[in-house]
Short mmCIF file of C-alpha atoms and ligand atoms in Angstrom, two decimals:
data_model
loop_
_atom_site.label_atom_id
_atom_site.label_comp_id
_atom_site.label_asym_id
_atom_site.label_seq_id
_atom_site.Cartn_x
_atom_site.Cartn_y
_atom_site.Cartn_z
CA UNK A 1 -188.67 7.10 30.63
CA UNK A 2 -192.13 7.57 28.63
CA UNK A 3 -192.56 4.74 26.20
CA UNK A 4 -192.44 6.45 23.44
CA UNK A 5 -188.71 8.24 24.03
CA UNK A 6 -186.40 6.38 21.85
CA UNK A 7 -183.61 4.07 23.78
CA UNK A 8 -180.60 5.86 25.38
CA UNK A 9 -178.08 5.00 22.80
CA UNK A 10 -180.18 6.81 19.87
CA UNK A 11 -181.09 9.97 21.82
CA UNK A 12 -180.06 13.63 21.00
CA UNK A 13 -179.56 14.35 24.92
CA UNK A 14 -176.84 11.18 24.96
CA UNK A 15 -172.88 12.90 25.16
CA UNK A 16 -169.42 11.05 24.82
CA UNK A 17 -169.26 12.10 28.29
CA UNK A 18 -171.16 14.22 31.20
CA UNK A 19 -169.53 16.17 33.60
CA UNK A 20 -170.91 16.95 36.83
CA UNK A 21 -169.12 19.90 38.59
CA UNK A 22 -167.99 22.87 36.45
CA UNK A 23 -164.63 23.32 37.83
CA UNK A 24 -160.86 23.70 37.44
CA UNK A 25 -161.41 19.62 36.83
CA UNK A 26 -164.78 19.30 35.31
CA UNK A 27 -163.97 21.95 32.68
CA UNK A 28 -160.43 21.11 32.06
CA UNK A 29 -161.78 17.66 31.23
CA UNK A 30 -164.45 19.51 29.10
CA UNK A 31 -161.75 20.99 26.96
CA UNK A 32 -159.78 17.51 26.95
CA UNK A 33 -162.85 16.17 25.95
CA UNK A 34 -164.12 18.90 23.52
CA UNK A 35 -160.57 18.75 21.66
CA UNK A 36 -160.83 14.54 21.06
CA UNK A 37 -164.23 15.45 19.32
CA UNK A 38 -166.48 13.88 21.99
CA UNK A 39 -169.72 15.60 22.68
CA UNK A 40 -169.18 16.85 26.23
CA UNK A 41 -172.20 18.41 29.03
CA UNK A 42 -170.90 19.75 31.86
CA UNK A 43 -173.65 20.54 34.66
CA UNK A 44 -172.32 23.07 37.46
CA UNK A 45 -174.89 24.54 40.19
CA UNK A 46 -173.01 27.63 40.53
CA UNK A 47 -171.29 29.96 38.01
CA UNK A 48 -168.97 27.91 35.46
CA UNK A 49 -165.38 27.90 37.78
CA UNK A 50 -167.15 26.49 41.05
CA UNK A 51 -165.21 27.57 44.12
CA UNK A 52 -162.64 29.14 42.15
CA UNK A 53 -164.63 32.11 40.91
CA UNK A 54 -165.09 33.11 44.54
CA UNK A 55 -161.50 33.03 45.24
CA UNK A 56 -160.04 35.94 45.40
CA UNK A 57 -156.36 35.26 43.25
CA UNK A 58 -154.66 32.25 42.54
CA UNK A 59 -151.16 33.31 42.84
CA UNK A 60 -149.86 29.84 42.35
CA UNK A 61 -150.67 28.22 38.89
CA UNK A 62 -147.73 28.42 36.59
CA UNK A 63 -147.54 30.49 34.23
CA UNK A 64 -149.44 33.63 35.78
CA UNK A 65 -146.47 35.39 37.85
CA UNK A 66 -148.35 38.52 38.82
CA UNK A 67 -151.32 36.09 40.24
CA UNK A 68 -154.96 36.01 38.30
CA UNK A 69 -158.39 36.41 40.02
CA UNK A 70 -160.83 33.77 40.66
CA UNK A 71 -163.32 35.12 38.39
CA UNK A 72 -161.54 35.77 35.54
CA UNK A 73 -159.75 32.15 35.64
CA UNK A 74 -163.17 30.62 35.88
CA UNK A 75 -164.07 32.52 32.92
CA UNK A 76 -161.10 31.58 30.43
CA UNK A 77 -161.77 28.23 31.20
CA UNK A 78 -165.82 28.11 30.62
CA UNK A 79 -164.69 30.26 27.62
CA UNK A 80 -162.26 27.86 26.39
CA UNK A 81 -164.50 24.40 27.20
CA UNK A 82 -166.90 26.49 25.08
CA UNK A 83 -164.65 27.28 22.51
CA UNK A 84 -164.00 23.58 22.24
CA UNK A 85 -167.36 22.47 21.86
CA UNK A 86 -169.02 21.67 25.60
CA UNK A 87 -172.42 21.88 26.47
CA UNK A 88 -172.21 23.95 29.79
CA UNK A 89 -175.50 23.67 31.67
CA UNK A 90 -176.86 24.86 35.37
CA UNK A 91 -178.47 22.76 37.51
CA UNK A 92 -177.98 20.83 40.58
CA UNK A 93 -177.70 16.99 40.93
CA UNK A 94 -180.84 15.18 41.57
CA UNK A 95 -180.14 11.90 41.08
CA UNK A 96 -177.55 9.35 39.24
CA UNK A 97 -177.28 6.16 37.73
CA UNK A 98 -173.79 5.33 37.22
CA UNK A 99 -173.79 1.71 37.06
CA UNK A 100 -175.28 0.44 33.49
CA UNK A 101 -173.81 1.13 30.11
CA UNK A 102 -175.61 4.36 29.95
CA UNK A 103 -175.25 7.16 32.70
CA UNK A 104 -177.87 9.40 33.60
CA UNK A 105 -178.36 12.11 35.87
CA UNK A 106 -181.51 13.93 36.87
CA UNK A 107 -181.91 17.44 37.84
CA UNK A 108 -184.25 18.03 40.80
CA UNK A 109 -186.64 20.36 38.13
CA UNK A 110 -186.80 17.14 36.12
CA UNK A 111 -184.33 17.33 33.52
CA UNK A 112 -182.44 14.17 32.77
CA UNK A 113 -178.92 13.68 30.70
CA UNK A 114 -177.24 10.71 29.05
CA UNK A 115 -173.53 10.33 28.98
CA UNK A 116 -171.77 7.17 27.52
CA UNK A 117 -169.45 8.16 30.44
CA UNK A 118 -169.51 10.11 33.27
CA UNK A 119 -166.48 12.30 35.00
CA UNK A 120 -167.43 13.62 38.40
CA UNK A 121 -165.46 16.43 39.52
CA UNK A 122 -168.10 17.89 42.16
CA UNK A 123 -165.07 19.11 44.61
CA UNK A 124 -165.91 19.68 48.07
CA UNK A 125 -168.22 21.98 50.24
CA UNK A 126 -167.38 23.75 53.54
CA UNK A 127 -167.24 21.65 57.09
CA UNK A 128 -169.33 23.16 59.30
CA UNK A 129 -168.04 23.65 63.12
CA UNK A 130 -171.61 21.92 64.45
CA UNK A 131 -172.00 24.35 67.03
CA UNK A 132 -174.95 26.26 68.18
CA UNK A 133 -176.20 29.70 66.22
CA UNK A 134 -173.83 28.35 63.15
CA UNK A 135 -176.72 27.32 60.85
CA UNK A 136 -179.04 30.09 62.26
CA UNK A 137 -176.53 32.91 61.84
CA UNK A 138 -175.30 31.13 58.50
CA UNK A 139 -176.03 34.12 55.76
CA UNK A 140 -176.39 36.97 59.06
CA UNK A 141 -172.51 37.88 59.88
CA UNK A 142 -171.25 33.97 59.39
CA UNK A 143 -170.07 33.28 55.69
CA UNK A 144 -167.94 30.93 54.43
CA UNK A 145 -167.00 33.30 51.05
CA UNK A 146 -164.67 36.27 52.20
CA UNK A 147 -164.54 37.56 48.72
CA UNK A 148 -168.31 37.23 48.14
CA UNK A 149 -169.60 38.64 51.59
CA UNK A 150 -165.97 41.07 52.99
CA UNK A 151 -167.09 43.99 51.83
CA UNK A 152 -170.24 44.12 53.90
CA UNK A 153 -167.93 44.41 56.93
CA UNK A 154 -165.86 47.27 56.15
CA UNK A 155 -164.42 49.46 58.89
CA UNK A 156 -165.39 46.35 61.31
CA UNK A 157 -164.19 43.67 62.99
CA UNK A 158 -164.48 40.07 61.60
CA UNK A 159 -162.90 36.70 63.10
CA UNK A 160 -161.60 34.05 60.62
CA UNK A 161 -162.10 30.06 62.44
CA UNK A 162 -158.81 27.69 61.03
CA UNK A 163 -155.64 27.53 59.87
CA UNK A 164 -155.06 26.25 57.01
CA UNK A 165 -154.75 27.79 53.44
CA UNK A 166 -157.69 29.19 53.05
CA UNK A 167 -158.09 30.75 56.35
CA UNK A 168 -155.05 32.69 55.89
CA UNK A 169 -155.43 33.73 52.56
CA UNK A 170 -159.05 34.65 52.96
CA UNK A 171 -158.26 36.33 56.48
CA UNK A 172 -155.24 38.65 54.32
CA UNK A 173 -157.72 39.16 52.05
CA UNK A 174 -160.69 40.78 54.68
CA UNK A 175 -157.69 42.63 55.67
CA UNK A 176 -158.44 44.98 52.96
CA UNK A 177 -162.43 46.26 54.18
CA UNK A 178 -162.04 45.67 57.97
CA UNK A 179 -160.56 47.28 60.88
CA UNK A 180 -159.41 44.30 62.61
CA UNK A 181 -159.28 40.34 62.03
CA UNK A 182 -159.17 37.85 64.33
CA UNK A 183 -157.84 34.25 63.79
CA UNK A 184 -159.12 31.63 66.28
CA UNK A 185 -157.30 28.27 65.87
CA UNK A 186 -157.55 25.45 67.65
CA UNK A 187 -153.61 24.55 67.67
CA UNK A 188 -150.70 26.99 67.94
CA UNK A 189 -149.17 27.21 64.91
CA UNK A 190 -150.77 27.20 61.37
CA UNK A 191 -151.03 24.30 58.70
CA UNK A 192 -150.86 26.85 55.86
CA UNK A 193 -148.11 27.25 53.40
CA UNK A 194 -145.10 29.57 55.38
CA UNK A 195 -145.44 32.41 52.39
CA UNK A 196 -149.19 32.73 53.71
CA UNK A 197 -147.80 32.36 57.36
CA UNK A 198 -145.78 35.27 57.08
CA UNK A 199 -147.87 37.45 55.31
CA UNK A 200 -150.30 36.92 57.75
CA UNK A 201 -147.84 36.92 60.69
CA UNK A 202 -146.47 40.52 60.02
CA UNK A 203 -150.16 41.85 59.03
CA UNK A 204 -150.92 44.83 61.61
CA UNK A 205 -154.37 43.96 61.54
CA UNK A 206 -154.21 40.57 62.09
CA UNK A 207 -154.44 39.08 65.97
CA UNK A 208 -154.28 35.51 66.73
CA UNK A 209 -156.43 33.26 69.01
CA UNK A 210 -154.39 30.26 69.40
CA UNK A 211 -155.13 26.91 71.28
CA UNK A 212 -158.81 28.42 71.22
CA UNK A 213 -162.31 26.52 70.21
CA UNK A 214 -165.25 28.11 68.95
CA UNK A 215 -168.26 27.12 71.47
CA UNK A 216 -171.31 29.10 70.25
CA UNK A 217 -172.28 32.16 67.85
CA UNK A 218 -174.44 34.49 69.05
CA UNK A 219 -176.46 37.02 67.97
CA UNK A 220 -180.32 37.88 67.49
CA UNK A 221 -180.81 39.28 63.99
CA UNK A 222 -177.26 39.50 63.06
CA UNK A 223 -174.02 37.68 64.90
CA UNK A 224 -173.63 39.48 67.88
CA UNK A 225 -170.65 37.97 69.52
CA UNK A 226 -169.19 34.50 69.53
CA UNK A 227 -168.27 32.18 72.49
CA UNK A 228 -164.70 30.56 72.74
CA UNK A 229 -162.80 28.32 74.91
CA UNK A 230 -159.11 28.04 75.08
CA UNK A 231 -158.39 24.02 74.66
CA UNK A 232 -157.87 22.54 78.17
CA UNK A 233 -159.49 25.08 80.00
CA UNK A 234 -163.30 24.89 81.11
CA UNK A 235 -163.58 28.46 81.10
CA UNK A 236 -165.31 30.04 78.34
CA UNK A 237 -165.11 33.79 77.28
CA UNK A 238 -166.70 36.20 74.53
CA UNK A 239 -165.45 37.62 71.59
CA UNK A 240 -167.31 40.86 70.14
CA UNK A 241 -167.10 40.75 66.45
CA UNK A 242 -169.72 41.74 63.38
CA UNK A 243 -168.79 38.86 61.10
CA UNK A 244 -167.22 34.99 61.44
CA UNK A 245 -165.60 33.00 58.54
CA UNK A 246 -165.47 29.55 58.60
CA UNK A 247 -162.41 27.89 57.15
CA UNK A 248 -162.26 24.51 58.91
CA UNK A 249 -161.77 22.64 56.33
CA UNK A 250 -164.49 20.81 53.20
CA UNK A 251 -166.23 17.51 52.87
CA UNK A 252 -166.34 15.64 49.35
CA UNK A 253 -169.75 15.93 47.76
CA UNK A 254 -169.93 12.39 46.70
CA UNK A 255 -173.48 10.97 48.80
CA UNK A 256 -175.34 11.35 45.40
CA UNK A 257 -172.46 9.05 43.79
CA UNK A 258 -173.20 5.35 44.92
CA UNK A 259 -171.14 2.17 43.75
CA UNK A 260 -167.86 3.53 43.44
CA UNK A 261 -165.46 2.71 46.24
CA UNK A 262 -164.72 5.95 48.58
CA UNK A 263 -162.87 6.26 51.91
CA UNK A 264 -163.96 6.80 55.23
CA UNK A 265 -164.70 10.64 54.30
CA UNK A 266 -166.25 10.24 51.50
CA UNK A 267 -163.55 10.83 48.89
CA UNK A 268 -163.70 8.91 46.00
CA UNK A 269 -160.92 5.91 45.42
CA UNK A 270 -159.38 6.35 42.29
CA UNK A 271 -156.58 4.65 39.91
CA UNK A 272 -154.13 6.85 38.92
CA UNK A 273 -155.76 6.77 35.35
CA UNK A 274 -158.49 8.73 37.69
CA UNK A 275 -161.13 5.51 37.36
CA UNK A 276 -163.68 4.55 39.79
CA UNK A 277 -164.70 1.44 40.53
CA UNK A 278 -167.11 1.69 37.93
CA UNK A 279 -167.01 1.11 34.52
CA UNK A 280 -166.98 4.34 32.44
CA UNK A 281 -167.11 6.25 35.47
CA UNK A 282 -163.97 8.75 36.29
CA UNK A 283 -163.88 11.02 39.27
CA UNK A 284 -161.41 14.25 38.96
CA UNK A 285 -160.04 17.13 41.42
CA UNK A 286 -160.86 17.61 45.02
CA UNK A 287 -163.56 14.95 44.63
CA UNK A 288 -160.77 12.20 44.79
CA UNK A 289 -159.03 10.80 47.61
CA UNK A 290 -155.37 12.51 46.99
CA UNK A 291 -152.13 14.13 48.27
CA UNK A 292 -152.65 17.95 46.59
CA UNK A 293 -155.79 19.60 46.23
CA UNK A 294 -154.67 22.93 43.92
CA UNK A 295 -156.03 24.11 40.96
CA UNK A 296 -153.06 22.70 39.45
CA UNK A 297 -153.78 19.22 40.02
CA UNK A 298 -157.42 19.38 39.85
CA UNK A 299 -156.74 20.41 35.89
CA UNK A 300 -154.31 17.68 35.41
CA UNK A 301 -156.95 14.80 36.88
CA UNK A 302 -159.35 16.49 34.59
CA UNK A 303 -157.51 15.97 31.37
CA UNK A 304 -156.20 12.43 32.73
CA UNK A 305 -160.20 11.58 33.03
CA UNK A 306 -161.20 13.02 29.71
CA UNK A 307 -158.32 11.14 28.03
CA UNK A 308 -159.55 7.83 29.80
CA UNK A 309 -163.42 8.60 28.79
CA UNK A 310 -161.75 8.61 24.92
CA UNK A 311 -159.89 5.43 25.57
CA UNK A 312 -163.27 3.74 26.96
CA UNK A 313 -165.25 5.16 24.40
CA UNK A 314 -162.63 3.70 21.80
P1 NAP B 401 -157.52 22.39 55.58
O1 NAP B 401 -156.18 22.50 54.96
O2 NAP B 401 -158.10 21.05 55.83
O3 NAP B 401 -157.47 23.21 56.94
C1 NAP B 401 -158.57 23.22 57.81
C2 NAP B 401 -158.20 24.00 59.06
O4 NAP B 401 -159.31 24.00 59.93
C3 NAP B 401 -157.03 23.36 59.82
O5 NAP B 401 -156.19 24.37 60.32
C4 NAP B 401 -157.74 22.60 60.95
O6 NAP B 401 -157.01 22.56 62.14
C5 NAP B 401 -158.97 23.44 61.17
N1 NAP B 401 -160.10 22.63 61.64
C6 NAP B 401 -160.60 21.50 61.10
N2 NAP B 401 -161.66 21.06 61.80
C7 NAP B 401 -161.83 21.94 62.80
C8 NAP B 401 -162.76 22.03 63.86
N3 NAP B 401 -163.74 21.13 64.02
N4 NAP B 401 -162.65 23.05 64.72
C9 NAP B 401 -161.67 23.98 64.58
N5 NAP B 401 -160.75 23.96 63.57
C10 NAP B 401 -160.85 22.94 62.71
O7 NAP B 401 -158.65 23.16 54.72
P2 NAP B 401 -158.54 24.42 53.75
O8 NAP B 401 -157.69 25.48 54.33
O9 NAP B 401 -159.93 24.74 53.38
O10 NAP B 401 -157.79 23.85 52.48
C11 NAP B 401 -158.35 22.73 51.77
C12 NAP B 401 -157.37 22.32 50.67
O11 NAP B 401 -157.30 23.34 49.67
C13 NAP B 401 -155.95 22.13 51.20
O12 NAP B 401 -155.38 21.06 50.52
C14 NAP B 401 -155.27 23.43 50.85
O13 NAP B 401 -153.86 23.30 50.68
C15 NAP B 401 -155.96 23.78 49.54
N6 NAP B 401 -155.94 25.24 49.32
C16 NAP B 401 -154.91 25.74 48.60
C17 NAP B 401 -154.82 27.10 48.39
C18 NAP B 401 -153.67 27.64 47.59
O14 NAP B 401 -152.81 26.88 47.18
N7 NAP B 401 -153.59 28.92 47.30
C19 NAP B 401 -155.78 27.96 48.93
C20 NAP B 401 -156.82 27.41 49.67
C21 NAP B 401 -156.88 26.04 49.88
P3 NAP B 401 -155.66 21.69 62.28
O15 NAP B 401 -154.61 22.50 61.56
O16 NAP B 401 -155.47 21.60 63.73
O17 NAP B 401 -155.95 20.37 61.63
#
């Protein structure tokens, strides 16, 4: 800080609380938040819903029978943390200072906010498999977003890697552009909800890999084919396909967080009040170590946090 910038506590740019991660949690505590009269900033590097505007529908949130798309849940809720007041900025976390009375965070373009408290609700990104051609081919027939990138592959023949919610619902939802999808798991039976598992089990399009590894993508320009290997077996064998998506499972986005107490996996350790082990500091959703990660409960830790930030504040 220049010398001449007035201290923390006086500054326009210090909020009641700042919110890093602009979704189902982040915003939910942003209307929590916006509704106690606290001056809220929420910073989110994507659009306002995070993962959830790329989700196709969320058929499991009560009180929406016939289901809702991603993108228009996202945008009720940024329109409704708006309507309550919130700040709703983009940018991507540079750096942050969590531990003294006064939080900031830094942008990497050099913008810095103030927050009495801070709420971190940054969810999770997508594991990677760590196998050759993954990173090169990332973006070139290997996406992690079927409802972003599934279109490109109509009439063609895609393979979804995982089994757990989101590679079933994502592979029922390619099942609308391609010819043919085909699930490689490394077990032989799926971890996702049965409703999903039958859906998918019945789907005429659908073939399943199971007991099967993913070795290698290949491809020059574009993914060409991908190696596998059946678990066990030393033999490897090629798969033919224009597109892979990965659904293996997410990591917390929490390295940028330091001095709060996380587990081995970098989830953050919470109280059920959804404090860290810092003062002030509240971590909501995916972000947390936890039992459910839905929508559903991601909104719920939201509104806990934003409650607690009040209380703190008070
Ligand atoms: P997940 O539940 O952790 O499933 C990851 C899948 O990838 C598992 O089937 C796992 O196999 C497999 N896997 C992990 N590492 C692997 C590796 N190195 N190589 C090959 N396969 C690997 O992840 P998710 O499906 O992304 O879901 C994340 C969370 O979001 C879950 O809590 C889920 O319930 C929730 N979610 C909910 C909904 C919904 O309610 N509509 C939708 C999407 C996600 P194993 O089964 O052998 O472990």
């Amino acid at each position: 800080m220049s010398g001449t910038s007035p201290p923390p506590q006086n500054r326009d740019d210090l909020y009641d609380i700042v919110i890093l991660g602009g979704g189902p949690a982040g915003l939910t505590a942003a209307i929590y938040g916006g509704r106690a009269n606290l001056s809220v900033l929420v910073l989110e590097h994507m659009l306002a819903g995070g993962e959830i505007s790329s989700t196709d529908r969320l058929d499991n949130y009560p009180g929406f029978a016939d289901g809702i798309t991603g993108i228009e849940f996202a945008e009720r809720l940024e329109k409704q943390a708006l309507h309550f007041g919130a700040s709703i900025v983009t940018g991507s976390i540079g750096s942050v200072d969590a531990a003294g009375s006064t939080k900031k965070v830094s942008t990497p373009d050099g913008r810095s906010y103030y927050g009495r408290t801070l709420i971190v609700a940054t969810g999770t990104n997508p594991r990677l498999l760590g196998v050759p051609g993954e990173e090169r081919l990332r973006g070139k027939g290997i996406s992690f977003c079927a409802t972003c990138d599934g279109f490109l592959f109509r009439n063609k023949k895609v393979a979804v890697i995982g089994g757990g919610d989101s590679a079933a619902e994502e592979a029922l939802y390619l099942t609308r552009f391609v010819d043919k999808v085909i699930l490689i798991h490394r077990r032989d039976r799926l971890r996702a909800v049965p409703y999903l598992q039958e859906k998918l089990m019945d789907h005429p399009r659908v073939e399943f890999l199971w007991n099967t590894v993913v070795k290698e993508f290949v491809g020059e320009q574009a993914l060409e084919k991908i190696i596998v290997q059946k678990v066990g077996d030393d033999f490897t064998s090629e798969i033919e396909g224009d597109g892979a998506f990965l659904y293996v499972g997410r990591v917390p986005n929490s390295a940028f967080l330091e001095g709060v107490e996380k587990d081995g996996q970098g989830y953050i350790i919470t109280s059920e009040e959804m404090e860290t082990t810092l003062p002030g500091v509240f971590a909501a959703g995916d972000i947390r170590r936890k039992f459910l990660r839905q929508v559903v409960t991601a909104a719920a830790d939201g509104a806990i946090a934003a409650m607690m930030a009040l209380r703190y504040l008070d």
